[in-house]
CSV table of C-alpha atoms in Angstrom, one decimal:
chain,number,residue,atom,x,y,z
S,1286,UNK,CA,88.7,76.9,99.7
S,1287,UNK,CA,85.7,78.1,97.7
S,1288,UNK,CA,85.4,77.9,93.9
S,1289,UNK,CA,86.4,81.6,93.3
S,1290,UNK,CA,89.7,81.3,95.3
S,1291,UNK,CA,90.4,77.9,93.7
S,1292,UNK,CA,89.9,79.4,90.2
S,1293,UNK,CA,92.1,82.3,91.0
S,1294,UNK,CA,94.9,80.1,92.4
S,1295,UNK,CA,94.8,77.8,89.3
S,1296,UNK,CA,95.0,80.8,87.0
S,1297,UNK,CA,98.0,82.2,88.9
S,1298,UNK,CA,99.8,78.9,89.0
S,1299,UNK,CA,99.1,78.4,85.2
S,1300,UNK,CA,100.5,81.9,84.5
S,1301,UNK,CA,103.7,81.1,86.5
S,1302,UNK,CA,104.0,77.8,84.7
S,1303,UNK,CA,103.8,79.5,81.3
S,1304,UNK,CA,106.3,82.1,82.4
S,1305,UNK,CA,108.7,79.3,83.5
S,1306,UNK,CA,108.3,77.6,80.1
S,1307,UNK,CA,109.0,80.9,78.3
S,1308,UNK,CA,112.1,81.5,80.5
S,1309,UNK,CA,113.4,77.9,79.7
S,1310,UNK,CA,112.9,78.5,76.0
S,1311,UNK,CA,114.8,81.8,76.1
S,1312,UNK,CA,117.7,81.0,78.4
S,1313,UNK,CA,118.2,77.2,78.1
S,1314,UNK,CA,119.0,75.0,75.1
S,1315,UNK,CA,117.9,71.5,76.0
S,1316,UNK,CA,118.5,68.7,73.6
S,1317,UNK,CA,117.5,65.0,73.9
S,1318,UNK,CA,120.9,63.7,72.8
S,1319,UNK,CA,123.1,65.6,75.3
S,1320,UNK,CA,126.1,63.7,76.5
S,1321,UNK,CA,126.9,66.0,79.4
S,1322,UNK,CA,125.2,66.6,82.7
S,1323,UNK,CA,123.6,69.9,83.7
S,1324,UNK,CA,124.1,71.9,86.9
S,1325,UNK,CA,121.5,74.3,88.1
S,1326,UNK,CA,122.6,77.8,89.0
S,1327,UNK,CA,121.0,77.5,92.5
S,1328,UNK,CA,122.9,74.2,93.0
S,1329,UNK,CA,126.1,75.9,92.1
S,1330,UNK,CA,125.4,78.7,94.5
S,1331,UNK,CA,124.9,76.2,97.3
S,1332,UNK,CA,128.1,74.5,96.4
S,1333,UNK,CA,130.0,77.8,96.5
S,1334,UNK,CA,128.7,78.6,100.0
S,1335,UNK,CA,129.6,75.1,101.3
S,1336,UNK,CA,133.1,75.1,99.8
S,1337,UNK,CA,133.9,78.6,101.1
S,1338,UNK,CA,132.7,77.9,104.6
S,1339,UNK,CA,134.7,74.6,104.8
S,1340,UNK,CA,137.8,76.2,103.3
S,1341,UNK,CA,137.8,79.1,105.8
S,1342,UNK,CA,137.3,76.8,108.7
S,1343,UNK,CA,140.2,74.5,107.7
S,1344,UNK,CA,142.5,77.4,107.0
S,1345,UNK,CA,141.8,79.0,110.4
S,1346,UNK,CA,142.6,75.7,112.1
S,1347,UNK,CA,145.8,75.3,110.0
S,1348,UNK,CA,146.9,78.9,110.9
S,1349,UNK,CA,146.3,78.3,114.6
S,1350,UNK,CA,148.5,75.2,114.8
S,1351,UNK,CA,151.9,76.9,114.1
S,1352,UNK,CA,151.0,79.6,116.7
S,1353,UNK,CA,150.3,77.1,119.3
S,1354,UNK,CA,153.6,75.3,118.5
S,1355,UNK,CA,155.5,78.5,118.7
S,1356,UNK,CA,154.0,79.4,122.1
S,1357,UNK,CA,154.8,75.9,123.5
S,1358,UNK,CA,158.4,76.1,122.2
S,1359,UNK,CA,158.9,79.6,123.6
S,1360,UNK,CA,157.6,78.5,127.0
S,1361,UNK,CA,159.9,75.5,127.0
S,1362,UNK,CA,162.9,77.8,126.1
S,1363,UNK,CA,162.1,80.2,129.0
S,1364,UNK,CA,161.8,77.3,131.4
S,1365,UNK,CA,165.2,76.0,130.3
S,1366,UNK,CA,166.8,79.4,130.7
S,1367,UNK,CA,165.4,79.8,134.2
S,1368,UNK,CA,166.7,76.4,135.2
S,1369,UNK,CA,170.2,77.0,133.8
S,1370,UNK,CA,170.8,80.6,135.0
S,1371,UNK,CA,172.0,81.2,138.6
S,1372,UNK,CA,169.9,83.2,141.1
S,1373,UNK,CA,170.5,86.9,140.9
S,1374,UNK,CA,168.7,90.1,141.6
S,1375,UNK,CA,166.6,91.4,138.7
S,1376,UNK,CA,168.0,94.4,136.9
S,1377,UNK,CA,165.9,97.0,135.1
S,1378,UNK,CA,165.9,96.6,131.4
S,1379,UNK,CA,167.5,99.4,129.4
S,1380,UNK,CA,166.1,100.2,126.1
S,1381,UNK,CA,168.6,102.8,125.1
S,1382,UNK,CA,172.3,102.6,125.9
S,1383,UNK,CA,173.8,106.0,126.7
S,1384,UNK,CA,177.1,105.3,125.2
S,1385,UNK,CA,178.9,107.3,122.6
S,1386,UNK,CA,177.8,105.1,119.7
S,1387,UNK,CA,174.2,105.7,120.6
S,1388,UNK,CA,173.2,102.1,119.7
S,1389,UNK,CA,169.9,100.9,121.0
S,1390,UNK,CA,170.0,98.3,123.7
S,1391,UNK,CA,168.5,94.9,122.9
S,1392,UNK,CA,165.6,93.5,125.0
S,1393,UNK,CA,162.5,91.5,124.2
S,1394,UNK,CA,160.6,94.8,123.9
S,1395,UNK,CA,163.1,96.5,121.6
S,1396,UNK,CA,163.3,93.4,119.5
S,1397,UNK,CA,159.5,93.4,119.2
S,1398,UNK,CA,159.5,97.1,118.3
S,1399,UNK,CA,162.1,96.5,115.6
S,1400,UNK,CA,160.0,93.7,114.1
S,1401,UNK,CA,156.9,95.9,114.1
S,1402,UNK,CA,158.7,98.8,112.5
S,1403,UNK,CA,159.9,96.4,109.7
S,1404,UNK,CA,163.6,96.3,110.5
S,1405,UNK,CA,163.6,92.6,111.0
S,1406,UNK,CA,164.4,90.3,113.9
S,1407,UNK,CA,167.7,91.4,115.5
S,1408,UNK,CA,170.1,89.0,117.3
S,1409,UNK,CA,173.5,89.3,119.0
S,1410,UNK,CA,176.2,87.1,117.8
S,1411,UNK,CA,179.0,85.8,120.0
S,1412,UNK,CA,181.1,88.9,119.6
S,1413,UNK,CA,178.4,91.1,120.8
S,1414,UNK,CA,177.7,92.7,117.4
S,1415,UNK,CA,174.1,93.0,116.2
S,1416,UNK,CA,173.0,90.9,113.2
S,1417,UNK,CA,169.8,91.5,111.3
S,1418,UNK,CA,168.1,88.5,110.0
S,1419,UNK,CA,166.5,89.1,106.7
S,1420,UNK,CA,162.7,89.4,106.5
S,1421,UNK,CA,161.1,86.2,105.1
S,1422,UNK,CA,159.7,86.4,101.6
S,1423,UNK,CA,155.9,87.1,101.8
S,1424,UNK,CA,153.8,84.4,100.2
S,1425,UNK,CA,150.5,85.3,98.6
S,1426,UNK,CA,147.5,85.6,100.9
S,1427,UNK,CA,144.8,83.0,101.0
S,1428,UNK,CA,142.4,85.4,99.1
S,1429,UNK,CA,144.9,85.4,96.2
S,1430,UNK,CA,144.9,81.6,95.8
S,1431,UNK,CA,142.2,79.2,94.8
S,1432,UNK,CA,140.5,77.1,97.4
S,1433,UNK,CA,142.7,74.4,98.7
S,1434,UNK,CA,141.5,71.0,97.5
S,1435,UNK,CA,138.5,72.6,95.9
S,1436,UNK,CA,135.9,70.0,94.7
S,1437,UNK,CA,135.1,71.8,91.5
S,1438,UNK,CA,137.0,73.4,88.6
S,1439,UNK,CA,135.1,76.2,86.9
S,1440,UNK,CA,136.0,76.9,83.3
S,1441,UNK,CA,135.0,79.9,81.2
S,1442,UNK,CA,135.0,78.8,77.6
S,1443,UNK,CA,134.5,82.3,76.1
S,1444,UNK,CA,137.3,84.4,74.6
S,1445,UNK,CA,139.9,85.9,76.9
S,1446,UNK,CA,138.7,89.4,76.2
S,1447,UNK,CA,135.2,88.5,77.4
S,1448,UNK,CA,136.7,86.7,80.4
S,1449,UNK,CA,138.7,89.9,81.4
S,1450,UNK,CA,135.6,92.0,81.2
S,1451,UNK,CA,133.4,89.8,83.4
S,1452,UNK,CA,133.4,86.3,84.8
S,1453,UNK,CA,132.3,84.2,87.7
S,1454,UNK,CA,134.5,84.4,90.7
S,1455,UNK,CA,137.0,81.4,91.0
S,1456,UNK,CA,136.6,80.7,87.2
S,1457,UNK,CA,139.6,79.8,85.0
S,1458,UNK,CA,139.8,81.1,81.4
S,1459,UNK,CA,139.7,78.2,79.0
S,1460,UNK,CA,138.6,79.4,75.5
S,1461,UNK,CA,136.9,76.8,73.4
S,1462,UNK,CA,139.6,77.2,70.7
S,1463,UNK,CA,142.0,75.5,73.1
S,1464,UNK,CA,140.2,72.2,72.4
S,1465,UNK,CA,141.2,72.5,68.8
S,1466,UNK,CA,144.9,72.3,69.5
S,1467,UNK,CA,146.7,69.1,68.4
S,1468,UNK,CA,149.3,69.5,71.1
S,1469,UNK,CA,148.5,70.1,74.8
S,1470,UNK,CA,144.8,70.9,74.5
S,1471,UNK,CA,144.3,70.7,78.3
S,1472,UNK,CA,145.8,72.7,81.1
S,1473,UNK,CA,147.3,71.2,84.2
S,1474,UNK,CA,144.2,71.9,86.2
S,1475,UNK,CA,142.0,70.2,83.7
S,1476,UNK,CA,144.2,67.1,83.7
S,1477,UNK,CA,144.2,67.1,87.5
S,1478,UNK,CA,140.4,67.2,87.7
S,1479,UNK,CA,139.7,64.8,84.9
S,1480,UNK,CA,137.7,61.9,86.3
S,1481,UNK,CA,139.3,62.5,89.7
S,1482,UNK,CA,137.2,61.0,92.6
S,1483,UNK,CA,135.3,63.7,94.5
S,1484,UNK,CA,136.0,66.3,91.8
S,1485,UNK,CA,133.9,67.8,89.0
S,1486,UNK,CA,134.5,70.1,86.1
S,1487,UNK,CA,132.0,72.9,85.3
S,1488,UNK,CA,131.8,74.7,82.0
S,1489,UNK,CA,129.9,77.9,81.3
S,1490,UNK,CA,129.6,80.7,78.8
S,1491,UNK,CA,126.9,83.4,78.2
S,1492,UNK,CA,124.0,81.5,76.7
S,1493,UNK,CA,125.0,77.8,76.4
S,1494,UNK,CA,126.1,78.2,72.7
S,1495,UNK,CA,129.8,77.5,73.3
S,1496,UNK,CA,129.6,75.6,76.5
S,1497,UNK,CA,127.3,72.9,75.0
S,1498,UNK,CA,129.8,72.4,72.2
S,1499,UNK,CA,132.8,72.3,74.5
S,1500,UNK,CA,131.0,69.9,76.9
S,1501,UNK,CA,130.0,67.6,74.1
S,1502,UNK,CA,133.6,67.5,72.8
S,1503,UNK,CA,135.1,66.8,76.2
S,1504,UNK,CA,132.6,64.1,77.0
S,1505,UNK,CA,133.4,62.4,73.7
S,1506,UNK,CA,137.1,62.5,74.8
S,1507,UNK,CA,136.5,60.6,78.0
S,1508,UNK,CA,135.5,63.2,80.6
S,1509,UNK,CA,132.9,61.6,82.8
S,1510,UNK,CA,132.8,64.1,85.7
S,1511,UNK,CA,131.9,67.1,83.5
S,1512,UNK,CA,128.9,69.4,84.0
S,1513,UNK,CA,127.6,72.4,82.1
S,1514,UNK,CA,126.1,75.4,84.1
S,1515,UNK,CA,122.5,75.7,82.8
S,1516,UNK,CA,121.8,79.1,81.5
S,1517,UNK,CA,125.4,80.3,81.8
S,1518,UNK,CA,126.3,83.8,82.7
S,1519,UNK,CA,123.0,85.2,81.6
S,1520,UNK,CA,121.0,83.2,84.2
S,1521,UNK,CA,123.6,83.8,86.8
S,1522,UNK,CA,123.3,87.6,86.5
S,1523,UNK,CA,119.5,87.4,86.5
S,1524,UNK,CA,119.2,85.3,89.6
S,1525,UNK,CA,122.3,86.6,91.4
S,1526,UNK,CA,122.9,90.2,90.3
S,1527,UNK,CA,125.6,90.7,93.0
S,1528,UNK,CA,128.1,88.5,94.8
S,1529,UNK,CA,128.7,85.9,92.1
S,1530,UNK,CA,130.6,87.8,89.4
S,1531,UNK,CA,133.4,90.3,89.1
S,1532,UNK,CA,133.7,93.0,86.4
S,1533,UNK,CA,131.0,94.6,84.2
S,1534,UNK,CA,128.2,92.4,83.2
S,1535,UNK,CA,127.7,92.3,79.4
S,1536,UNK,CA,124.7,94.0,78.0
S,1537,UNK,CA,123.6,90.8,76.3
S,1538,UNK,CA,123.3,89.1,79.7
S,1539,UNK,CA,121.2,91.9,81.3
S,1540,UNK,CA,117.4,91.5,81.4
S,1541,UNK,CA,115.6,93.2,78.5
S,1542,UNK,CA,114.7,96.8,79.4
S,1543,UNK,CA,111.1,97.8,79.7
S,1544,UNK,CA,110.5,101.3,78.2
S,1545,UNK,CA,112.8,104.0,77.1
S,1546,UNK,CA,114.1,104.7,80.6
S,1547,UNK,CA,115.6,101.3,80.9
S,1548,UNK,CA,117.2,101.5,77.5
S,1549,UNK,CA,118.8,104.8,78.3
S,1550,UNK,CA,120.2,103.3,81.5
S,1551,UNK,CA,121.7,100.3,79.8
S,1552,UNK,CA,123.4,102.3,77.1
S,1553,UNK,CA,124.6,105.5,78.9
S,1554,UNK,CA,124.8,104.8,82.6
S,1555,UNK,CA,126.8,101.6,82.4
S,1556,UNK,CA,130.5,102.1,83.2
S,1557,UNK,CA,132.9,99.4,82.0
S,1558,UNK,CA,135.1,98.0,84.8
S,1559,UNK,CA,137.5,95.1,84.1
S,1560,UNK,CA,137.1,92.0,86.2
S,1561,UNK,CA,139.4,91.4,89.2
S,1562,UNK,CA,141.6,88.4,89.6
S,1563,UNK,CA,139.5,86.9,92.4
S,1564,UNK,CA,139.8,83.3,93.2
S,1565,UNK,CA,137.7,83.3,96.4
S,1566,UNK,CA,134.4,84.7,97.5
S,1567,UNK,CA,134.5,87.3,100.3
S,1568,UNK,CA,132.1,87.2,103.2
S,1569,UNK,CA,130.2,90.1,101.6
S,1570,UNK,CA,129.9,88.1,98.4
S,1571,UNK,CA,128.6,85.0,100.3
S,1572,UNK,CA,126.0,87.1,102.2
S,1573,UNK,CA,124.7,88.5,98.9
S,1574,UNK,CA,124.6,85.0,97.3
S,1575,UNK,CA,122.7,83.6,100.3
S,1576,UNK,CA,120.2,86.5,100.2
S,1577,UNK,CA,119.4,85.9,96.5
S,1578,UNK,CA,119.4,82.2,97.0
S,1579,UNK,CA,116.7,82.5,99.7
S,1580,UNK,CA,114.7,84.7,97.4
S,1581,UNK,CA,114.8,82.1,94.6
S,1582,UNK,CA,114.1,79.0,96.8
S,1583,UNK,CA,111.5,80.4,99.2
S,1584,UNK,CA,108.8,81.2,96.6
S,1585,UNK,CA,109.0,77.6,95.2
S,1586,UNK,CA,108.5,76.2,98.7
S,1587,UNK,CA,105.5,78.4,99.4
S,1588,UNK,CA,103.9,77.5,96.0
S,1589,UNK,CA,104.4,73.8,96.7
S,1590,UNK,CA,102.8,74.2,100.0
S,1591,UNK,CA,99.8,76.1,98.5
S,1592,UNK,CA,99.5,73.4,95.8
S,1593,UNK,CA,99.5,70.7,98.5
S,1594,UNK,CA,96.9,72.6,100.4
S,1595,UNK,CA,94.8,73.0,97.2
S,1596,UNK,CA,95.0,69.2,96.6
S,1597,UNK,CA,94.0,68.4,100.2
S,1598,UNK,CA,91.2,71.0,100.0
S,1599,UNK,CA,89.9,69.5,96.8
S,1600,UNK,CA,90.1,66.0,98.3
S,1601,UNK,CA,88.1,67.2,101.4
S,1602,UNK,CA,85.5,68.8,99.2
S,1603,UNK,CA,85.1,65.5,97.2
S,1604,UNK,CA,84.7,63.6,100.4
S,1605,UNK,CA,82.1,66.0,101.7
S,1606,UNK,CA,80.2,65.9,98.4
S,1607,UNK,CA,80.2,62.2,98.4
S,1608,UNK,CA,78.9,62.1,101.9
S,1609,UNK,CA,76.1,64.5,101.1
S,1610,UNK,CA,75.1,62.4,98.0
S,1611,UNK,CA,75.1,59.3,100.1
S,1612,UNK,CA,72.9,60.9,102.7
S,1613,UNK,CA,70.5,62.2,100.0
S,1614,UNK,CA,70.3,58.7,98.4
S,1615,UNK,CA,69.6,57.1,101.8
S,1616,UNK,CA,66.8,59.6,102.6
S,1617,UNK,CA,65.2,59.1,99.2
S,1618,UNK,CA,65.3,55.3,99.7
S,1619,UNK,CA,63.6,55.7,103.1
S,1620,UNK,CA,60.8,57.8,101.6
S,1621,UNK,CA,60.3,55.4,98.8
S,1622,UNK,CA,60.1,52.3,101.1
S,1623,UNK,CA,57.3,53.9,103.2
S,1624,UNK,CA,53.9,52.0,102.6
S,1625,UNK,CA,51.0,53.9,101.0
S,1626,UNK,CA,48.5,55.2,103.4
């Protein structure tokens, strides 16, 4: 690498370093006496992807086990019926009984059709009368529940109105004013996760103003597994514009507009949409998070490779210059040692 390219590379790396420092000053509020630990936004994104993939895999396995058990029990029941019933010629199954009452005949197919149509599973009692078993009460789907045995508890310490407008998916509303209560300042989820092995509590807000206060207070009260999300919602929306949040992103968290066109877009074209009650990330959300995560991590890897190449190149140039200086000194010594003619 020649001197011109080396100077250009150093200038670019210095510019990026200064931009990084400016971003840290603008979005982060580091203090030397912080009692809590910090969690990077990229680390939280990787945690979300891992937790979602493991939870989906475990639930698919748990859903498959009852089906297999039902299939085995049904096969055993059919085998017992065939062993107990005498040999007889098979009769065609009638789906509709042409009697005066017009009742539908009962067969496995008609029972299946009745279940599909929503009537419920029909059975015949001892007297031959049909009884309809009530349809079981539907439980909320997995998408409407938090992840089972989730390793993190995400708390939004802003006001409830701000939480309803926009928040990170899977976050619980926990306003900072809750800590000021004399009675029951903690929810059941907070007490379950407090210093639990293999569990962490993550606090966030928009710009670390409230989250740092809440984190300090909770650490002083004995929370040892507490983290604060560095940068808060502001950095989340900058690094992950899609996939991580639900609702309308606050204007204060959006990047500063450049020019009048961006200002018009932020004030007039933004439609307010309330956040959904989402406890889980969809596959589309995870794909978007992975996409932005790759964009964030790949440039740092390439810059580190370039810097390593730069260092190795400078080392090689130093070695070559040292060799040339040694050769020049040897040749000068040889010329000086020659006798005068």
